[in-house]
Coordinates of N, CA, C and O in Angstrom, one line a residue:
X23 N 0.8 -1.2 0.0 CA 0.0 0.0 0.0 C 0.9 1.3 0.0 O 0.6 2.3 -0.5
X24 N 1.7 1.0 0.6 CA 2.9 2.6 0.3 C 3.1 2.2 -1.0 O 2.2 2.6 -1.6
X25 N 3.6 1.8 -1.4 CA 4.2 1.8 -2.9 C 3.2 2.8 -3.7 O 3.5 3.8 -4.4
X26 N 2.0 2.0 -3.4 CA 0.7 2.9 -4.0 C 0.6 4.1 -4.0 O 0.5 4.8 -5.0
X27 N 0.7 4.4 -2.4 CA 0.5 6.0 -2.2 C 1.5 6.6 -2.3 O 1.5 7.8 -2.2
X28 N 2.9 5.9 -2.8 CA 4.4 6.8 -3.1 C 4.0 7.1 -4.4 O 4.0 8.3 -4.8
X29 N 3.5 6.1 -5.3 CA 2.9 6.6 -6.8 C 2.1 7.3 -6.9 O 2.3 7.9 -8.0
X30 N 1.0 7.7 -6.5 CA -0.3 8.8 -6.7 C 0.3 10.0 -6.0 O -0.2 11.1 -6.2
X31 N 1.4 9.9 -5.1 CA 2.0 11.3 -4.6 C 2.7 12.0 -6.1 O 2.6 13.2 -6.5
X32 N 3.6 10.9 -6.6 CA 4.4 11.3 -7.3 C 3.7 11.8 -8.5 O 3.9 12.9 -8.9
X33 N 3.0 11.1 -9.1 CA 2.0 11.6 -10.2 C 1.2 12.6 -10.0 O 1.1 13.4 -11.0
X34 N 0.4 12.9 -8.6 CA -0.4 14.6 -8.1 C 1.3 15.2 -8.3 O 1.8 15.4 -9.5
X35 N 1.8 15.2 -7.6 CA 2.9 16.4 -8.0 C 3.7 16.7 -9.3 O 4.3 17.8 -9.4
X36 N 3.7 15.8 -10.1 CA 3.9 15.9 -11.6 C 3.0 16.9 -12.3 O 3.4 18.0 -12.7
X37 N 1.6 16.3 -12.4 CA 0.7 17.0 -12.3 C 0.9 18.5 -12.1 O 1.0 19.3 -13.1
X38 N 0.9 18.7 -10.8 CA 0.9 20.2 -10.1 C 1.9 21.2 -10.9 O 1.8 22.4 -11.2
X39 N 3.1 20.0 -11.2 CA 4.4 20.8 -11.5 C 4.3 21.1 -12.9 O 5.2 21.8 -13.3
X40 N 3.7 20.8 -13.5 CA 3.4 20.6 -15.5 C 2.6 21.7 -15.5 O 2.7 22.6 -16.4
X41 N 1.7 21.7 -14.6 CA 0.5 23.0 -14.0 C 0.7 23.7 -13.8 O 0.3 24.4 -14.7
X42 N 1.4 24.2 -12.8 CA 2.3 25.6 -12.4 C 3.1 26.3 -13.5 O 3.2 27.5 -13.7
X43 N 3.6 25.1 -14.2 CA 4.5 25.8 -15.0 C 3.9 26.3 -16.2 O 4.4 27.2 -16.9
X44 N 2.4 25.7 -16.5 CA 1.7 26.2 -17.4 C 1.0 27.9 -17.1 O 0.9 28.9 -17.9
X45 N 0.9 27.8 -15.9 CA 0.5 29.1 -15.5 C 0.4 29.1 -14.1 O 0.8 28.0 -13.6
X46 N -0.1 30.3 -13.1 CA -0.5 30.5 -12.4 C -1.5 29.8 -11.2 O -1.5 29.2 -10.1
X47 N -2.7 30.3 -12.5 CA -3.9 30.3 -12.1 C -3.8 28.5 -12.6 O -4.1 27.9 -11.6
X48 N -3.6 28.1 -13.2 CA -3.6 26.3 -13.3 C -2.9 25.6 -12.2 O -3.5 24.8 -11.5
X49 N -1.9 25.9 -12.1 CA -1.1 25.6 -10.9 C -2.1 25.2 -9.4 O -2.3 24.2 -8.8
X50 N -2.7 26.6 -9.3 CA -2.9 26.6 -7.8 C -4.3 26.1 -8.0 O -4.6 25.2 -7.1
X51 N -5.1 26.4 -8.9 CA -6.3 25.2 -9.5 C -6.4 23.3 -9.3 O -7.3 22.5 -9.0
X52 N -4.8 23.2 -9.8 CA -5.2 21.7 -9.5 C -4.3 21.5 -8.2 O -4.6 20.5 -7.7
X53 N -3.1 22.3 -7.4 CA -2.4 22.1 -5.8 C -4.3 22.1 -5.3 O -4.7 21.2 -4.5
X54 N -5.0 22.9 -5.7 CA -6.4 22.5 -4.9 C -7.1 21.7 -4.6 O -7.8 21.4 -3.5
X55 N -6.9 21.3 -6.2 CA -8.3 20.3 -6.2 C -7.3 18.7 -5.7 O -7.8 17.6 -5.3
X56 N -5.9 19.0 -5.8 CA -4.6 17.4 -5.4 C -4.9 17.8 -4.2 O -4.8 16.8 -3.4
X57 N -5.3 19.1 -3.5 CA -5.1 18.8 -1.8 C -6.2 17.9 -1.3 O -6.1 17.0 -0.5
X58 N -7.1 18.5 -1.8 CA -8.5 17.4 -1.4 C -8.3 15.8 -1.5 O -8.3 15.0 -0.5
X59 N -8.2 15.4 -2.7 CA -8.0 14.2 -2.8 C -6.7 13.7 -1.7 O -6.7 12.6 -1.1
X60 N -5.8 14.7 -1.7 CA -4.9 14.0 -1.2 C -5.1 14.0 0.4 O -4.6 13.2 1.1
X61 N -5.8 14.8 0.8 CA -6.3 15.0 2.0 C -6.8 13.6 2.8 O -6.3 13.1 3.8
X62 N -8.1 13.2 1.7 CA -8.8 11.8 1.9 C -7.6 11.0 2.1 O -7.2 10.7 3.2
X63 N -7.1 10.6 0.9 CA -6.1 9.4 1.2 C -5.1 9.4 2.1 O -4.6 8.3 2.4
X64 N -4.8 10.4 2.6 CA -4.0 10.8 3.7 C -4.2 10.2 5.1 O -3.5 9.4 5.8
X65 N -5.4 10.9 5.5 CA -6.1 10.0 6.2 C -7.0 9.0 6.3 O -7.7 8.9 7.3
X66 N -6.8 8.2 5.1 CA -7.0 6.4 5.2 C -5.5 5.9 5.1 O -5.5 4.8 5.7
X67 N -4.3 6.4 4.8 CA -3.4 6.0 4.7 C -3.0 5.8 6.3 O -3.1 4.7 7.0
X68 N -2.7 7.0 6.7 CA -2.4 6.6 8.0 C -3.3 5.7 8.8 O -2.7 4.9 9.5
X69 N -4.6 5.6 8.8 CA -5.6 4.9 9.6 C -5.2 3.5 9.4 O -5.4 2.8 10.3
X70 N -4.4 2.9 7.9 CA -4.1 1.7 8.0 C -2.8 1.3 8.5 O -2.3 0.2 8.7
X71 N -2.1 2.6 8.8 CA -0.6 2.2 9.6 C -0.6 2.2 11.3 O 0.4 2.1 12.1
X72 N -1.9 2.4 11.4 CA -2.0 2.5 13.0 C -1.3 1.4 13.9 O -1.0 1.7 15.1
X73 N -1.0 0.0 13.4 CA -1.1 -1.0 13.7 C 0.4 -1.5 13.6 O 0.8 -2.7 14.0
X74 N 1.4 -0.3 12.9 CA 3.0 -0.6 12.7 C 3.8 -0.3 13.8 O 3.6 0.4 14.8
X75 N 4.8 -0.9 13.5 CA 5.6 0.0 14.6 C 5.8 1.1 14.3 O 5.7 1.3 13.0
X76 N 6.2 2.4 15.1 CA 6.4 3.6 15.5 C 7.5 3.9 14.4 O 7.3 4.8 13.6
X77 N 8.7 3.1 14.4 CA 9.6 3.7 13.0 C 8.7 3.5 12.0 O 8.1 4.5 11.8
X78 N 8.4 2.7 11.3 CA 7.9 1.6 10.2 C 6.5 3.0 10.0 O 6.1 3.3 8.8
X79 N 5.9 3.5 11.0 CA 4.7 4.4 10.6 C 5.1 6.0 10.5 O 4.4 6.8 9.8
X80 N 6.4 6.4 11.3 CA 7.0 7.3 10.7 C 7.4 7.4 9.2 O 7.0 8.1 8.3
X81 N 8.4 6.3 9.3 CA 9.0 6.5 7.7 C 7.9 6.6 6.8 O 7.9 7.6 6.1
X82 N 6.7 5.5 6.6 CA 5.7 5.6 5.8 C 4.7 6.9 5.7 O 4.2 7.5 4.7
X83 N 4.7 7.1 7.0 CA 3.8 8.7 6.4 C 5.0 10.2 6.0 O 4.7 11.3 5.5
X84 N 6.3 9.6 6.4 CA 7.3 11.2 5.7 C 7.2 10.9 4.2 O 7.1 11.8 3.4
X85 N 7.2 9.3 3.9 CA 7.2 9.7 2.1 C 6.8 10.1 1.1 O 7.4 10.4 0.0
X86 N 5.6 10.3 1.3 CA 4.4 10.5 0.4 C 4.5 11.7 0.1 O 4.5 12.0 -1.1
X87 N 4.5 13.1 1.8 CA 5.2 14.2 1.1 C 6.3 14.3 0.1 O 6.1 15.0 -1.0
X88 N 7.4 13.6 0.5 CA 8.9 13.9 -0.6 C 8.5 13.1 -1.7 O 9.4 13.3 -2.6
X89 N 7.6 12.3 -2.1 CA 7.0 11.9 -3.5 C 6.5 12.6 -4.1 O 6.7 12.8 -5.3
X90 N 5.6 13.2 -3.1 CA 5.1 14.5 -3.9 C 5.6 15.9 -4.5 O 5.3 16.6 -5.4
X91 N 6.6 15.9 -3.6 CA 7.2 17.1 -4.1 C 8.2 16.9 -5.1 O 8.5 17.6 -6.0
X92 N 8.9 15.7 -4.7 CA 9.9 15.3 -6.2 C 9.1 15.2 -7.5 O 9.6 15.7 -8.6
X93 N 7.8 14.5 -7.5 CA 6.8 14.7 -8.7 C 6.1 16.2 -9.1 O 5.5 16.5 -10.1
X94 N 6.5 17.0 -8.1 CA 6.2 18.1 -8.5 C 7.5 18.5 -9.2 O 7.4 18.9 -10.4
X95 N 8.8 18.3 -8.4 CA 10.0 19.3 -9.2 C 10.0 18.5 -10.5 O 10.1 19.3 -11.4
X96 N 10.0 17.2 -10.9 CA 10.2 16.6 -12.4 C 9.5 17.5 -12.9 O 10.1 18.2 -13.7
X97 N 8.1 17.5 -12.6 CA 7.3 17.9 -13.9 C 7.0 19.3 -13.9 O 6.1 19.8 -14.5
X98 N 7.8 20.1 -13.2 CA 8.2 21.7 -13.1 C 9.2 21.6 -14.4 O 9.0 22.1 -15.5
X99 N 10.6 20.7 -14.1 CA 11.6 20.4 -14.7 C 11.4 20.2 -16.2 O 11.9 20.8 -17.1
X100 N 10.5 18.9 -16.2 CA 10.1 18.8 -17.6 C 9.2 19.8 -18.6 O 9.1 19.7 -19.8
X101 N 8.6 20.6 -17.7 CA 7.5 21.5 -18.7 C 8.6 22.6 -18.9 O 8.6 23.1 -20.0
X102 N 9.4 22.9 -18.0 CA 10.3 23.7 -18.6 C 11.6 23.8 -20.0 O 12.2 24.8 -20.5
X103 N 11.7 22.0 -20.3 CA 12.7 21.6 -20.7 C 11.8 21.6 -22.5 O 12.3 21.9 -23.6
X104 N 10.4 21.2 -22.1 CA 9.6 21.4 -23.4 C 8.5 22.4 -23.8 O 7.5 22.4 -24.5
X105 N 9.1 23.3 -23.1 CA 8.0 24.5 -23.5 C 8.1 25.2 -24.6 O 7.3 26.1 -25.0
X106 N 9.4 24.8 -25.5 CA 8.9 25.3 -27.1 C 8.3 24.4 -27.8 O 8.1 24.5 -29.0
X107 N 7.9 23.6 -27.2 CA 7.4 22.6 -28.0 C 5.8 22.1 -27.5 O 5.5 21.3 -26.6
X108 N 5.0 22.9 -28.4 CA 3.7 23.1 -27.4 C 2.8 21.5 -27.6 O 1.7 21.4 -27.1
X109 N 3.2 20.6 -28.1 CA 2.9 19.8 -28.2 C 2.7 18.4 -27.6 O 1.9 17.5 -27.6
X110 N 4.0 19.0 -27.2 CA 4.9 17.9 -26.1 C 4.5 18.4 -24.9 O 4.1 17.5 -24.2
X111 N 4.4 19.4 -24.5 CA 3.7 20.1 -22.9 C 2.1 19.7 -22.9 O 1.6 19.3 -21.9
X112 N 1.5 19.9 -24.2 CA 0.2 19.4 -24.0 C 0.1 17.7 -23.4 O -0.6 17.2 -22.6
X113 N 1.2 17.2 -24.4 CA 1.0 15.4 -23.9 C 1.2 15.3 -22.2 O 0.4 14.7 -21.4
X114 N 2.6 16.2 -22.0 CA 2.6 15.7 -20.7 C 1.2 16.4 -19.8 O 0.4 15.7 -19.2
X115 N 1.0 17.5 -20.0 CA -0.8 17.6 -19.3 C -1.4 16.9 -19.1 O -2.0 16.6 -18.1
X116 N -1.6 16.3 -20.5 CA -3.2 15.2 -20.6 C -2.7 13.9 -20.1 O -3.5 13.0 -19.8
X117 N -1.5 13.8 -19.9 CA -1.0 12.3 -19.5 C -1.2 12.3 -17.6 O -1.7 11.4 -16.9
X118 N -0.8 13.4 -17.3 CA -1.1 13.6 -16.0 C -2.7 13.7 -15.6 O -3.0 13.4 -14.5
X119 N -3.4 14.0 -16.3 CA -4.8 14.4 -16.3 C -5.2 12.7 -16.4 O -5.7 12.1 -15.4
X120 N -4.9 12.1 -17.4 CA -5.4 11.1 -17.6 C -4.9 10.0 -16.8 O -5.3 8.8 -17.0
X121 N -3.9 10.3 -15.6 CA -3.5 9.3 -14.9 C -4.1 9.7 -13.7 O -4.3 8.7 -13.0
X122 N -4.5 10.8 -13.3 CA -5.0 11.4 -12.4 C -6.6 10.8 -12.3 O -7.2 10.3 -11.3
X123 N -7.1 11.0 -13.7 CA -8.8 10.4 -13.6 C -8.7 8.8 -13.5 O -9.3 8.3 -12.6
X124 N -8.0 8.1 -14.3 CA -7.4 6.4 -14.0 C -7.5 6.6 -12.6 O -8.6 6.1 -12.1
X125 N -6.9 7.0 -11.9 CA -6.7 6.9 -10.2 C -8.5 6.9 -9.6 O -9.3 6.0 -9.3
X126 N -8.6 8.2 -9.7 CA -9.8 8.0 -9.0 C -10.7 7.4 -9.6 O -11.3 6.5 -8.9
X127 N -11.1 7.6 -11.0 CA -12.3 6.1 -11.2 C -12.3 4.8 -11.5 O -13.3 4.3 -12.0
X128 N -11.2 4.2 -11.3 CA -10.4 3.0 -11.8 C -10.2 2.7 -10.5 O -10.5 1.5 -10.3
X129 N -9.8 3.3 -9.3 CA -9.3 2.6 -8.2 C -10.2 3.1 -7.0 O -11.2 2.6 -6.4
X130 N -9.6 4.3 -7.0 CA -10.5 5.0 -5.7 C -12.2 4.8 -5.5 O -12.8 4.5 -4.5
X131 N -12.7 5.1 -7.0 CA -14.7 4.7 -7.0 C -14.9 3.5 -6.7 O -15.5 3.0 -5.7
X132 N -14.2 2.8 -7.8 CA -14.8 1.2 -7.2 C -14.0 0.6 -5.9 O -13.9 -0.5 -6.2
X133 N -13.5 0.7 -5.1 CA -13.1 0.5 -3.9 C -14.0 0.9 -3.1 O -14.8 0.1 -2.7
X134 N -13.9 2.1 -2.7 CA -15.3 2.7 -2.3 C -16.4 2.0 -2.2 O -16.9 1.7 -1.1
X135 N -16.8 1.6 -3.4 CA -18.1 1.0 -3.8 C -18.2 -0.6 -3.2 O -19.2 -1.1 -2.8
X136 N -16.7 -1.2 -3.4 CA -16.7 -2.4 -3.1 C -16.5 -2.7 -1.4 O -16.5 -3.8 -1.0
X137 N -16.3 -1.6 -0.7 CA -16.3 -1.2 0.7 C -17.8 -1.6 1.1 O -18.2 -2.5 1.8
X138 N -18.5 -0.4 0.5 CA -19.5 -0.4 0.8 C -20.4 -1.3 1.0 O -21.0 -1.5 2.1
X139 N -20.7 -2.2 -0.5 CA -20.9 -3.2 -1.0 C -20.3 -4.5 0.3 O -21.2 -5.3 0.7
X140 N -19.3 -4.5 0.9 CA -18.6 -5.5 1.9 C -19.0 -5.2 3.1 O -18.6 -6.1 3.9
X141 N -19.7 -4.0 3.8 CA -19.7 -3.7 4.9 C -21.1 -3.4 4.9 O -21.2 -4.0 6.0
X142 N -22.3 -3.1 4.7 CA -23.8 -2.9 4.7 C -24.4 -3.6 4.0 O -25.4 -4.0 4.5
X143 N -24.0 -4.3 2.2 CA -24.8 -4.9 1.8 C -26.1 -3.8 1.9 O -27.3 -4.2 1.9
X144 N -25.6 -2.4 1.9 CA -26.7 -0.9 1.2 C -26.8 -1.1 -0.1 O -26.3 -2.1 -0.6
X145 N -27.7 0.0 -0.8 CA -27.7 0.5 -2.0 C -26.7 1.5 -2.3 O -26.3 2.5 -1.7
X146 N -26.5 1.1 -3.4 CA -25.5 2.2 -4.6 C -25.5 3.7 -3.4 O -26.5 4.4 -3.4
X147 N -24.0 4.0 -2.4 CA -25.0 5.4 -2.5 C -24.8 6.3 -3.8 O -23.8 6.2 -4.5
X148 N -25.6 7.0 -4.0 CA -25.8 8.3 -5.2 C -24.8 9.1 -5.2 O -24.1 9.3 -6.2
X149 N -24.6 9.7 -3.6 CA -23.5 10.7 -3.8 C -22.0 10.8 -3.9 O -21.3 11.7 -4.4
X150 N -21.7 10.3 -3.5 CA -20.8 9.4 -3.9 C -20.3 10.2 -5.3 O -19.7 11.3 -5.4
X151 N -20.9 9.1 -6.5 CA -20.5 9.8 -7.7 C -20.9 11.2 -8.1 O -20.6 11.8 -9.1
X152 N -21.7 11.7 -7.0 CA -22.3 13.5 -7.5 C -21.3 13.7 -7.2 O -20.5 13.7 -8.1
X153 N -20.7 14.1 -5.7 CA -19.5 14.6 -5.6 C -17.7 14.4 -6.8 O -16.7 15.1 -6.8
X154 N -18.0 13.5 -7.3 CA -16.9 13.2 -8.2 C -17.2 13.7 -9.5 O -16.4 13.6 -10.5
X155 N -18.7 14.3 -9.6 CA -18.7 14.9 -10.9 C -19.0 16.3 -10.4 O -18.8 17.1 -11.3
X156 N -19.2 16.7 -9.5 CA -19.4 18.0 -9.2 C -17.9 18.7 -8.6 O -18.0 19.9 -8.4
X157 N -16.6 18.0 -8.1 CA -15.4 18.3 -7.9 C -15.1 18.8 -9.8 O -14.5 19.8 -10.1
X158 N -15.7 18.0 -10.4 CA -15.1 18.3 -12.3 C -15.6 19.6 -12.1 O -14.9 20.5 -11.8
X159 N -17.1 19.7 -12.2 CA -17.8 21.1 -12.5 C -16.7 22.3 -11.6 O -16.2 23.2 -12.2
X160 N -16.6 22.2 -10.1 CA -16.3 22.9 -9.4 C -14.5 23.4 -10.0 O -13.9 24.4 -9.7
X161 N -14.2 22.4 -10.9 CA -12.5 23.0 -11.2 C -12.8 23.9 -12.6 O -12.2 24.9 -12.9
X162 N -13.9 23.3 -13.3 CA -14.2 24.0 -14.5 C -14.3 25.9 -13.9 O -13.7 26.9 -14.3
X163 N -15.0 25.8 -13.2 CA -15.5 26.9 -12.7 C -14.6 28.0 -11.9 O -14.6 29.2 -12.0
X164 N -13.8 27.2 -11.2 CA -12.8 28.0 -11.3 C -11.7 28.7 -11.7 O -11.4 29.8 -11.3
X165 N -11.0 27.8 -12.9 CA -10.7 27.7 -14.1 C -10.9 29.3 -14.4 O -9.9 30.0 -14.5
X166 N -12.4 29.6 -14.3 CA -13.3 30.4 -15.3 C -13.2 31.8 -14.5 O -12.8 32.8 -14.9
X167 N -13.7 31.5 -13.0 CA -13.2 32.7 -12.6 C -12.0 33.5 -12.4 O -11.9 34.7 -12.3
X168 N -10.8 32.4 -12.4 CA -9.6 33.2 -11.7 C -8.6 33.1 -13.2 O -7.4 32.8 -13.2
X169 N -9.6 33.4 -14.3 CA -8.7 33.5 -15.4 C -8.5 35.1 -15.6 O -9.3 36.0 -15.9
X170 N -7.2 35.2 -15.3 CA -6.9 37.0 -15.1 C -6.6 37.4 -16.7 O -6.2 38.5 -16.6
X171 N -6.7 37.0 -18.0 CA -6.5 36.7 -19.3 C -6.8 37.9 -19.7 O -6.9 38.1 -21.0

């Protein structure tokens, strides 16, 4: 499970850093919308290390920060390295984008679901996925306001 959460650190901060370097207002757009998510998993992450030893749950919760931020300096690094080349800055965007939505509805939703599904034997809850399409609307919209353009 660290491995996991060393990889979705490093990819939010790739992300962030491909972002930032695109602009501004992108940058601090998705550090927002990566803090939320990262917020959640943060604390399920820890809730599953409760049970380690004291080194073993230190080390595991310092990395995830320095994953993150090293995935941030690459992909600072690399949008800088291909910014005459608008083509190549768009791939790395959409690849972060597109590893970013893989994450959450490929792993994160159906887990969730399959939680749920394992623990109440409830119905589908609804909100659930409202919130994961209204986090889209809510970055669109931001996007929209804090375009100083």
């Amino acid at each position: 499970m660290v491995l996991a959460v060393l990889v979705d650190a490093a990819v939010d901060g790739f992300l962030i850093g491909i972002s930032a370097a695109s602009g501004t207002n992108a940058g601090l757009i998705m550090a927002i919308a990566l803090t939320i998510e990262m917020g959640f998993l943060s604390l399920t992450f820890a809730a599953s290390l409760k049970k380690q030893k004291h080194s073993v749950f230190l080390v595991s919760i310092l990395l995830p920060p320095l994953s993150l931020w090293l995935g941030g300096f690459i992909g600072a690094t690399t949008a800088a390295a291909v910014a005459r080349a608008p083509a190549m800055h768009v791939a790395l965007i959409s690849f972060g984008i597109a590893a970013l939505l893989f994450l959450v509805t490929e792993e994160l939703l159906l887990e969730a679901h399959e939680a749920q599904e394992h623990s109440a034997h409830e119905e589908h809850i609804w909100w659930v996925d409202m919130f994961f399409f209204l986090g889209f609307l809510l970055s669109f919209l931001m996007d929209k306001l804090l375009d100083t353009d």
